[in-house]
Amino acid sequence: MKLDNRLSQDGTTLTIELADKFDFEMVQQFRQAYAELDNSVTEVVIDLSQTSYMDSSALGMLLNMQRVLGQQVKCFRLINCRETIRNIFQIARFDKKFDIE
Amino acid sequence: MRLLVVDADLSQRSALAALLQQLNYVSVSHIDDIDIAGELIHQRAVDMVLVDWQILQAQPDAISRCKNLAGQLHLPVLVILNKQQRQRHAECLQLGADDVLLRPYRPVIIEAILRAHSRARILSEQLEQQNQELKRHQVSIQREHAIVEHIFANALEINADAQQLMDFHLAPASNFNGDLFLLNTSYMGTLYFLIGDFTGHGLASAIGALPTAKAFMTTSAKGLPVEEIAATLNSTLRQLLPGDMFFACIVGEIDNAGVRMRIWNGGMPPLLLFSAEGELRKEFNSQHMSLGIMEPNEFERDVMQYIAEPGDRLLGFTDGVTEVTNQAGRMLGVQGIKRWLSDTPDIDIHQLITRLEIFRGPGKQLDDITLFSFRCGQLPAEKARIVPLMPWHFTVTIEGEDIRLINPITHLIEQLSAQRGLHRHSGYLFTILSELYANALEHGLLQLDSSMKDDDEGFSAYYRLREQRLAALNSGKIRIEMSFNPRQQQIVICVEDSGQGFGYKEMQTGPQGLDALHGRGLNLLRCLSGNVEYADGGTRVTVVYHLDN
């Protein structure tokens, strides 16, 4: 169970890449990934290219992140979603709060 | 060097044989009949023939007969003339002789002449031997090529279902294709394609095709995003190919509706999207370097996305097409193809190939040529999908300390995914089962209250408390029952726990806003399955999942 986070070279974009499963077991790690964020960051990208499985706590984690960072970060993108994952976001109407690609 | 003297006069031929032995020709025989000579030549027992003029007078075709019997191998034939016959010298050469020997013999001259003709004979023998080696080599190469071609043909064959989804044409310039075209459908029923071109053509460039095809088929079947597939191929080829070889390639995915496309293009001519009227809508130009060049950490994942209209047409081709040159030396180019399509929007792949051949004229095909065309619109996905037919039913009960030690959802999903036709549902089933199990465990057995999750701190605190209470749990039971009915194509999932029940009614009317950090699960459950029913005070919940949805 691993998670990758990296900052773009200009320091404005934080990318968090999830593993095969994005579920409740990731709660602490996911929170860690954006804790103590540099002031320069204005965009957060969640890369789900490796993710096949997601539960509702993942939705909670994403919303939580948006709440905590909402003052600083203007753009939250969910990228490389597979069809299943995209459908779950659609059901949860996440397209209203995130850019889903 | 085996010498044969043919002379009707016994004393003359013995004398010559004796002289030849003096000159260190150890293997000398002498006979009086040219027919016997023919037999010896046929058996390849003779390397040079010395024949008396008298014999030729009786049988003027003797020399040509000897030469014929020697076949491809050069057999020097020398004629012996005496003083009176010297004026026949030219005639002898006309009859096919390689030289003449004059009697009486001057040993120095005889020796020099024989040495010269021995050399010619040895050279001819070496030549023949090399020819035979070449022939053997050629035969074995042909056999090996036939075997490899067979393997390639089988490994790169596109399965019949996927073939119906696209129109394509591959024409290699040699036995082996340095171009590669692959199609596959993912478990979700989306269509993946790969069109690519290894540097060069022939066997050397086709060698990368097998590992590429294998990696593409595996990753596309799993539904990985195109840039991940390209990254996988890049790492494979980077490791495998020699430094001067690489693979220009496009990896694309088209959704079930046949309109939404994601394209990764590295080093290939553009993919062209035309409207049904032949108007160019979109060009997917190369954005990246060819595969096999970049280190994995330098690899660029940018992808082009586009939503086409049904009836649009996606056309892909290798540079073997754009670089076809007509007799005036003009290349077709991408512009040429665009013109053809706008002139004749309905042109099919077959007609395009004919048009290419007419353009090229009598010139030779210099490079591999690959073309494909896809008409946008709903994929006949049902064809590619496997419908599970076997009914099944099972129950899993987890109790006591096992609840602490095992998360059954991962195991259940692994088992379900292995079932024929269920793999593509595994993502949704995971979400549903996770939700049901989390409810049974967290609310039923651990008595956690979801409203804790309403703020950021509480969200984390909730999961920390979950961990603490789970670590202390020693009793309780969760029972998961699943059954599949193939006639209705539905899976009934029932989860029951030994807890006190929970306020499910209140949950059903609880916070449903977009911002709420809890209460989302139930809504998800409702949308993913047709029916959610609580019973026994919330300790038992049953949902029905339809495979058709």
CSV table of N, CA and C in Angstrom, one decimal, chain A residues 17 21-25 27-28 31 34 47-50 52-61 63-68 80 82-88 90-94 96-97 101, chain B residues 187-188 190 222-225 227-228 255-256 260 262 305 407 410 413 417 424 426-428 430-431 434-435 454-457 459-460 463-464 466 512 514-517 520-521 523-524 527-528:
chain,number,residue,atom,x,y,z
A,17,GLU,N,-0.1,10.4,-6.2
A,17,GLU,CA,-0.4,9.3,-7.1
A,17,GLU,C,-0.8,8.1,-6.1
A,21,LYS,N,-5.4,0.4,-4.8
A,21,LYS,CA,-6.6,0.6,-3.9
A,21,LYS,C,-6.6,2.0,-3.2
A,22,PHE,N,-7.6,2.7,-3.3
A,22,PHE,CA,-7.8,4.0,-2.6
A,22,PHE,C,-8.9,3.8,-1.7
A,23,ASP,N,-8.6,3.3,-0.4
A,23,ASP,CA,-9.7,3.0,0.5
A,23,ASP,C,-9.3,3.5,1.9
A,24,PHE,N,-10.1,3.1,2.9
A,24,PHE,CA,-9.9,3.7,4.3
A,24,PHE,C,-8.5,3.5,4.8
A,25,GLU,N,-7.8,2.5,4.3
A,25,GLU,CA,-6.5,2.2,4.9
A,25,GLU,C,-5.5,3.3,4.5
A,27,VAL,N,-6.2,6.5,4.8
A,27,VAL,CA,-6.6,7.8,5.5
A,27,VAL,C,-5.4,8.6,6.0
A,28,GLN,N,-4.5,8.0,6.8
A,28,GLN,CA,-3.5,8.7,7.4
A,28,GLN,C,-2.4,9.1,6.4
A,31,ARG,N,-3.6,12.0,4.2
A,31,ARG,CA,-3.6,13.3,4.9
A,31,ARG,C,-2.1,13.8,5.0
A,34,TYR,N,-0.5,15.9,2.0
A,34,TYR,CA,-0.7,17.3,1.8
A,34,TYR,C,-0.5,18.2,3.1
A,47,ASP,N,-3.5,11.7,-9.1
A,47,ASP,CA,-3.3,10.8,-10.3
A,47,ASP,C,-3.8,9.4,-9.9
A,48,LEU,N,-4.9,9.0,-10.6
A,48,LEU,CA,-5.5,7.7,-10.3
A,48,LEU,C,-5.2,6.6,-11.4
A,49,SER,N,-4.1,6.8,-12.1
A,49,SER,CA,-3.8,5.9,-13.2
A,49,SER,C,-3.6,4.5,-12.7
A,50,GLN,N,-3.2,4.3,-11.5
A,50,GLN,CA,-2.9,2.9,-11.0
A,50,GLN,C,-4.1,2.4,-10.3
A,52,SER,N,-7.7,0.9,-9.3
A,52,SER,CA,-8.8,0.1,-9.8
A,52,SER,C,-10.0,0.1,-8.8
A,53,TYR,N,-9.6,0.3,-7.5
A,53,TYR,CA,-10.6,0.1,-6.5
A,53,TYR,C,-10.7,1.3,-5.6
A,54,MET,N,-11.9,1.7,-5.2
A,54,MET,CA,-12.1,2.9,-4.4
A,54,MET,C,-13.3,2.7,-3.5
A,55,ASP,N,-13.3,3.1,-2.2
A,55,ASP,CA,-14.5,3.0,-1.4
A,55,ASP,C,-15.0,4.4,-1.1
A,56,SER,N,-16.0,4.5,-0.3
A,56,SER,CA,-16.6,5.8,0.0
A,56,SER,C,-15.7,6.7,0.9
A,57,SER,N,-14.8,6.0,1.6
A,57,SER,CA,-14.0,6.9,2.5
A,57,SER,C,-13.0,7.6,1.6
A,58,ALA,N,-12.7,7.1,0.4
A,58,ALA,CA,-11.8,7.9,-0.5
A,58,ALA,C,-12.5,9.2,-0.9
A,59,LEU,N,-13.8,9.1,-1.1
A,59,LEU,CA,-14.5,10.3,-1.4
A,59,LEU,C,-14.4,11.3,-0.3
A,60,GLY,N,-14.5,10.8,0.9
A,60,GLY,CA,-14.4,11.6,2.1
A,60,GLY,C,-13.0,12.3,2.2
A,61,MET,N,-12.0,11.5,1.9
A,61,MET,CA,-10.6,12.0,2.0
A,61,MET,C,-10.4,13.1,1.0
A,63,LEU,N,-12.7,15.2,-0.2
A,63,LEU,CA,-13.5,16.3,0.2
A,63,LEU,C,-12.8,17.0,1.4
A,64,ASN,N,-12.3,16.2,2.3
A,64,ASN,CA,-11.6,16.7,3.4
A,64,ASN,C,-10.4,17.5,3.0
A,65,MET,N,-9.6,17.0,2.0
A,65,MET,CA,-8.5,17.7,1.5
A,65,MET,C,-8.9,19.1,0.9
A,66,GLN,N,-10.0,19.0,0.2
A,66,GLN,CA,-10.4,20.3,-0.5
A,66,GLN,C,-10.8,21.3,0.6
A,67,ARG,N,-11.4,20.8,1.7
A,67,ARG,CA,-11.8,21.8,2.7
A,67,ARG,C,-10.6,22.4,3.4
A,68,VAL,N,-9.6,21.5,3.7
A,68,VAL,CA,-8.4,22.0,4.4
A,68,VAL,C,-7.6,23.0,3.5
A,80,ASN,N,-6.5,10.7,-15.0
A,80,ASN,CA,-6.3,9.4,-15.4
A,80,ASN,C,-7.2,8.4,-14.7
A,82,ARG,N,-10.0,5.6,-14.4
A,82,ARG,CA,-10.6,4.6,-15.3
A,82,ARG,C,-12.1,4.7,-15.2
A,83,GLU,N,-12.7,4.0,-16.1
A,83,GLU,CA,-14.2,4.2,-16.3
A,83,GLU,C,-15.0,4.0,-15.0
A,84,THR,N,-14.6,2.9,-14.3
A,84,THR,CA,-15.3,2.6,-13.0
A,84,THR,C,-15.2,3.7,-12.0
A,85,ILE,N,-13.9,4.2,-11.9
A,85,ILE,CA,-13.6,5.3,-10.9
A,85,ILE,C,-14.4,6.5,-11.4
A,86,ARG,N,-14.3,6.8,-12.7
A,86,ARG,CA,-15.0,8.0,-13.2
A,86,ARG,C,-16.5,8.0,-12.9
A,87,ASN,N,-17.1,6.8,-13.0
A,87,ASN,CA,-18.5,6.6,-12.8
A,87,ASN,C,-18.8,6.9,-11.3
A,88,ILE,N,-18.0,6.4,-10.4
A,88,ILE,CA,-18.2,6.6,-9.0
A,88,ILE,C,-18.2,8.1,-8.7
A,90,GLN,N,-18.9,10.4,-10.7
A,90,GLN,CA,-20.1,11.0,-11.3
A,90,GLN,C,-21.3,10.8,-10.4
A,91,ILE,N,-21.4,9.6,-9.9
A,91,ILE,CA,-22.5,9.3,-9.0
A,91,ILE,C,-22.5,10.2,-7.8
A,92,ALA,N,-21.3,10.4,-7.3
A,92,ALA,CA,-21.1,11.3,-6.1
A,92,ALA,C,-21.1,12.8,-6.4
A,93,ARG,N,-21.3,13.1,-7.7
A,93,ARG,CA,-21.4,14.4,-8.3
A,93,ARG,C,-20.1,15.2,-8.0
A,94,PHE,N,-19.0,14.5,-8.0
A,94,PHE,CA,-17.7,15.2,-7.7
A,94,PHE,C,-17.3,16.1,-8.9
A,96,LYS,N,-18.7,18.5,-9.8
A,96,LYS,CA,-19.0,19.9,-9.4
A,96,LYS,C,-17.9,20.6,-8.6
A,97,LYS,N,-17.1,19.8,-8.0
A,97,LYS,CA,-16.1,20.3,-7.1
A,97,LYS,C,-14.6,20.0,-7.6
A,101,GLU,N,-10.6,14.3,-15.2
A,101,GLU,CA,-10.1,14.0,-16.5
A,101,GLU,C,-9.9,12.5,-16.8
B,187,TYR,N,-11.3,-5.0,-20.3
B,187,TYR,CA,-12.4,-5.7,-19.6
B,187,TYR,C,-13.6,-4.9,-19.5
B,188,MET,N,-13.5,-3.5,-19.7
B,188,MET,CA,-14.6,-2.7,-19.6
B,188,MET,C,-15.3,-2.6,-21.0
B,190,THR,N,-13.8,-1.1,-23.6
B,190,THR,CA,-13.3,-0.1,-24.5
B,190,THR,C,-12.3,-0.6,-25.4
B,222,LYS,N,-6.3,-4.9,-19.1
B,222,LYS,CA,-6.6,-4.4,-17.7
B,222,LYS,C,-7.2,-3.1,-17.7
B,223,GLY,N,-7.2,-2.4,-18.9
B,223,GLY,CA,-7.8,-1.1,-19.0
B,223,GLY,C,-6.9,0.0,-18.5
B,224,LEU,N,-5.6,-0.2,-18.5
B,224,LEU,CA,-4.7,0.9,-18.0
B,224,LEU,C,-4.8,2.1,-19.0
B,225,PRO,N,-4.6,3.3,-18.4
B,225,PRO,CA,-4.6,4.5,-19.3
B,225,PRO,C,-3.5,4.4,-20.4
B,227,GLU,N,-1.2,6.3,-21.5
B,227,GLU,CA,0.1,6.8,-21.2
B,227,GLU,C,0.9,5.8,-20.3
B,228,GLU,N,0.1,5.1,-19.5
B,228,GLU,CA,0.7,4.0,-18.7
B,228,GLU,C,1.2,2.9,-19.6
B,255,ASP,N,-13.7,4.9,-26.1
B,255,ASP,CA,-14.7,4.4,-25.1
B,255,ASP,C,-15.8,3.6,-25.8
B,256,ASN,N,-16.7,3.1,-24.9
B,256,ASN,CA,-17.7,2.2,-25.4
B,256,ASN,C,-18.6,2.9,-26.4
B,260,ARG,N,-15.2,9.1,-27.5
B,260,ARG,CA,-14.3,9.7,-26.6
B,260,ARG,C,-12.9,9.0,-26.8
B,262,ARG,N,-8.6,8.9,-26.2
B,262,ARG,CA,-7.3,9.4,-25.6
B,262,ARG,C,-6.2,8.8,-26.4
B,305,GLN,N,-6.8,14.4,-25.7
B,305,GLN,CA,-8.2,13.9,-25.5
B,305,GLN,C,-9.1,14.6,-26.4
B,407,ASN,N,-9.1,-8.6,6.4
B,407,ASN,CA,-10.0,-7.8,5.7
B,407,ASN,C,-10.5,-8.6,4.5
B,410,THR,N,-10.7,-7.7,0.1
B,410,THR,CA,-9.7,-7.9,-0.9
B,410,THR,C,-9.7,-9.4,-1.4
B,413,ILE,N,-12.8,-10.0,-3.6
B,413,ILE,CA,-12.7,-9.4,-4.9
B,413,ILE,C,-11.8,-10.2,-5.8
B,417,SER,N,-13.2,-11.7,-9.2
B,417,SER,CA,-12.5,-11.3,-10.5
B,417,SER,C,-12.1,-12.5,-11.3
B,424,ARG,N,-14.7,-7.3,-15.1
B,424,ARG,CA,-15.0,-5.9,-15.4
B,424,ARG,C,-16.0,-5.2,-14.4
B,426,SER,N,-15.4,-5.8,-11.1
B,426,SER,CA,-14.8,-5.9,-9.8
B,426,SER,C,-14.6,-4.5,-9.1
B,427,GLY,N,-14.5,-3.5,-9.9
B,427,GLY,CA,-14.3,-2.1,-9.3
B,427,GLY,C,-15.6,-1.7,-8.6
B,428,TYR,N,-16.8,-1.9,-9.2
B,428,TYR,CA,-18.0,-1.6,-8.5
B,428,TYR,C,-18.3,-2.5,-7.4
B,430,PHE,N,-16.2,-4.0,-5.5
B,430,PHE,CA,-15.3,-3.6,-4.4
B,430,PHE,C,-16.0,-2.4,-3.6
B,431,THR,N,-16.5,-1.4,-4.3
B,431,THR,CA,-17.1,-0.3,-3.6
B,431,THR,C,-18.3,-0.7,-2.8
B,434,SER,N,-17.1,-3.1,0.1
B,434,SER,CA,-16.4,-2.3,1.1
B,434,SER,C,-17.4,-1.5,2.0
B,435,GLU,N,-18.4,-0.9,1.3
B,435,GLU,CA,-19.4,-0.1,2.0
B,435,GLU,C,-20.2,-1.0,3.0
B,454,ASP,N,-17.6,14.7,10.6
B,454,ASP,CA,-18.0,16.0,10.0
B,454,ASP,C,-17.0,17.0,9.8
B,455,ASP,N,-15.8,17.0,10.5
B,455,ASP,CA,-14.8,17.9,10.2
B,455,ASP,C,-13.5,17.2,10.0
B,456,ASP,N,-12.5,17.9,9.5
B,456,ASP,CA,-11.2,17.3,9.2
B,456,ASP,C,-10.6,16.5,10.3
B,457,GLU,N,-10.5,17.1,11.5
B,457,GLU,CA,-10.0,16.5,12.7
B,457,GLU,C,-10.8,15.2,13.0
B,459,PHE,N,-12.6,13.4,11.1
B,459,PHE,CA,-12.5,12.4,10.0
B,459,PHE,C,-11.3,11.5,10.4
B,460,SER,N,-10.2,12.1,10.7
B,460,SER,CA,-9.0,11.3,11.1
B,460,SER,C,-9.2,10.6,12.4
B,463,TYR,N,-11.1,7.4,12.1
B,463,TYR,CA,-10.4,6.2,11.7
B,463,TYR,C,-9.4,5.7,12.7
B,464,ARG,N,-8.9,6.7,13.6
B,464,ARG,CA,-8.0,6.3,14.6
B,464,ARG,C,-8.8,5.5,15.7
B,466,ARG,N,-11.5,3.8,15.1
B,466,ARG,CA,-11.8,2.6,14.5
B,466,ARG,C,-10.7,1.6,14.8
B,512,GLN,N,-27.2,14.7,3.1
B,512,GLN,CA,-27.0,14.2,1.8
B,512,GLN,C,-26.3,15.2,0.9
B,514,LEU,N,-23.6,17.7,-0.8
B,514,LEU,CA,-22.3,17.4,-1.5
B,514,LEU,C,-21.1,17.5,-0.6
B,515,ASP,N,-21.3,18.5,0.4
B,515,ASP,CA,-20.1,18.7,1.3
B,515,ASP,C,-20.0,17.8,2.5
B,516,ALA,N,-21.1,17.0,2.7
B,516,ALA,CA,-21.1,16.2,3.9
B,516,ALA,C,-20.0,15.1,3.8
B,517,LEU,N,-19.3,15.0,4.9
B,517,LEU,CA,-18.2,14.0,4.9
B,517,LEU,C,-18.7,12.6,5.2
B,520,ARG,N,-22.3,9.5,2.5
B,520,ARG,CA,-22.2,9.4,1.1
B,520,ARG,C,-22.3,7.9,0.6
B,521,GLY,N,-21.9,7.0,1.5
B,521,GLY,CA,-21.8,5.6,1.2
B,521,GLY,C,-23.2,5.0,0.7
B,523,ASN,N,-25.7,6.5,-0.5
B,523,ASN,CA,-26.1,7.0,-1.8
B,523,ASN,C,-25.4,6.3,-2.9
B,524,LEU,N,-24.1,6.0,-2.7
B,524,LEU,CA,-23.3,5.3,-3.6
B,524,LEU,C,-23.9,3.9,-3.8
B,527,CYS,N,-27.0,3.9,-5.9
B,527,CYS,CA,-26.8,4.2,-7.3
B,527,CYS,C,-26.1,3.0,-8.0
B,528,LEU,N,-25.3,2.3,-7.3
B,528,LEU,CA,-24.5,1.1,-7.9
B,528,LEU,C,-25.4,-0.1,-7.9
